[in-house]
mmCIF file of C-alpha atoms in Angstrom:
data_model
loop_
_atom_site.group_PDB
_atom_site.id
_atom_site.type_symbol
_atom_site.label_atom_id
_atom_site.label_comp_id
_atom_site.label_asym_id
_atom_site.label_seq_id
_atom_site.Cartn_x
_atom_site.Cartn_y
_atom_site.Cartn_z
ATOM 1 C CA MET A 126 0.000 0.000 0.000
ATOM 2 C CA ARG A 127 2.892 2.350 0.756
ATOM 3 C CA ASN A 128 4.288 1.899 -2.766
ATOM 4 C CA VAL A 129 0.928 2.827 -4.270
ATOM 5 C CA GLU A 130 0.939 6.064 -2.283
ATOM 6 C CA ARG A 131 4.470 6.862 -3.463
ATOM 7 C CA VAL A 132 3.575 6.158 -7.072
ATOM 8 C CA THR A 133 0.490 8.350 -6.767
ATOM 9 C CA SER A 134 2.566 11.110 -5.189
ATOM 10 C CA VAL A 135 5.218 10.893 -7.912
ATOM 11 C CA ARG A 136 2.534 10.958 -10.609
ATOM 12 C CA ALA A 137 0.978 14.051 -9.062
ATOM 13 C CA GLN A 138 4.366 15.764 -8.875
ATOM 14 C CA LEU A 139 5.136 14.899 -12.491
ATOM 15 C CA LEU A 140 1.754 16.223 -13.576
ATOM 16 C CA ASP A 141 2.400 19.474 -11.673
ATOM 17 C CA ILE A 142 5.809 19.843 -13.315
ATOM 18 C CA PHE A 143 4.350 19.149 -16.751
ATOM 19 C CA MET A 144 1.554 21.679 -16.220
ATOM 20 C CA ASP A 145 4.068 24.322 -15.071
ATOM 21 C CA MET A 146 6.147 23.677 -18.177
ATOM 22 C CA GLU A 147 3.073 24.056 -20.383
ATOM 23 C CA VAL A 148 2.123 27.326 -18.688
ATOM 24 C CA ASP A 149 5.665 28.638 -19.196
ATOM 25 C CA ALA A 150 5.653 27.577 -22.847
ATOM 26 C CA HIS A 151 2.286 29.241 -23.394
ATOM 27 C CA GLU A 152 3.513 32.493 -21.828
ATOM 28 C CA THR A 153 6.636 32.418 -23.975
ATOM 29 C CA ARG A 154 4.554 31.910 -27.144
ATOM 30 C CA ARG A 155 2.216 34.723 -26.101
ATOM 31 C CA ARG A 156 5.107 37.148 -25.522
ATOM 32 C CA HIS A 157 6.725 36.249 -28.856
ATOM 33 C CA SER A 158 3.406 36.714 -30.612
ATOM 34 C CA ALA A 159 2.926 40.132 -29.023
ATOM 35 C CA ARG A 160 6.421 41.178 -30.137
ATOM 36 C CA ARG A 161 5.752 39.988 -33.705
ATOM 37 C CA HIS A 162 2.503 41.943 -33.852
ATOM 38 C CA LEU A 163 4.201 45.053 -32.494
ATOM 39 C CA ARG A 164 7.015 44.803 -35.063
ATOM 40 C CA ALA A 165 4.505 44.276 -37.865
ATOM 41 C CA ARG A 166 2.404 47.243 -36.764
ATOM 42 C CA ARG A 167 5.501 49.448 -36.489
ATOM 43 C CA GLY A 168 6.633 48.283 -39.935
ATOM 44 C CA ILE A 169 3.294 49.345 -41.396
ATOM 45 C CA GLU A 170 3.546 52.717 -39.645
ATOM 46 C CA VAL A 171 7.060 53.299 -41.008
ATOM 47 C CA HIS A 172 5.912 52.328 -44.509
ATOM 48 C CA ARG A 173 3.031 54.808 -44.333
ATOM 49 C CA GLU A 174 5.334 57.532 -42.981
ATOM 50 C CA ILE A 175 7.716 56.999 -45.907
ATOM 51 C CA GLN A 176 4.840 57.130 -48.377
ATOM 52 C CA SER A 177 3.557 60.348 -46.807
ATOM 53 C CA LEU A 178 6.987 61.978 -46.830
ATOM 54 C CA THR A 179 7.517 60.918 -50.441
ATOM 55 C CA ARG A 180 4.223 62.557 -51.428
ATOM 56 C CA GLN A 181 5.067 65.716 -49.487
ATOM 57 C CA ILE A 182 8.462 65.980 -51.167
ATOM 58 C CA ALA A 183 6.891 65.345 -54.569
ATOM 59 C CA GLU A 184 4.441 68.194 -53.947
ATOM 60 C CA LEU A 185 7.338 70.560 -53.168
ATOM 61 C CA THR A 186 9.306 69.615 -56.265
ATOM 62 C CA ASP A 187 8.438 71.332 -59.542
ATOM 63 C CA PRO A 188 8.563 68.557 -62.165
ATOM 64 C CA ARG A 189 9.387 71.068 -64.962
ATOM 65 C CA GLU A 190 12.422 72.605 -63.285
ATOM 66 C CA GLY A 191 13.485 69.834 -60.948
ATOM 67 C CA SER A 192 13.889 72.317 -58.088
ATOM 68 C CA LEU A 193 12.011 73.270 -54.982
ATOM 69 C CA HIS A 194 9.381 76.066 -55.029
#
């Protein structure tokens, strides 16, 4: 009977360890996902800023003379 209790205790401990590992892995995946989304969003913002600046510069440049107004 004592061995059964030990086996049950070891099983419970292993399950706890496994669950902790899964929680840690999930948190790591969540943090990486958040970083990827942030980088993607910032990349889109930078792209739009470049497009806007390009348009603003084009508006300042006189296409006939190639100089600024």
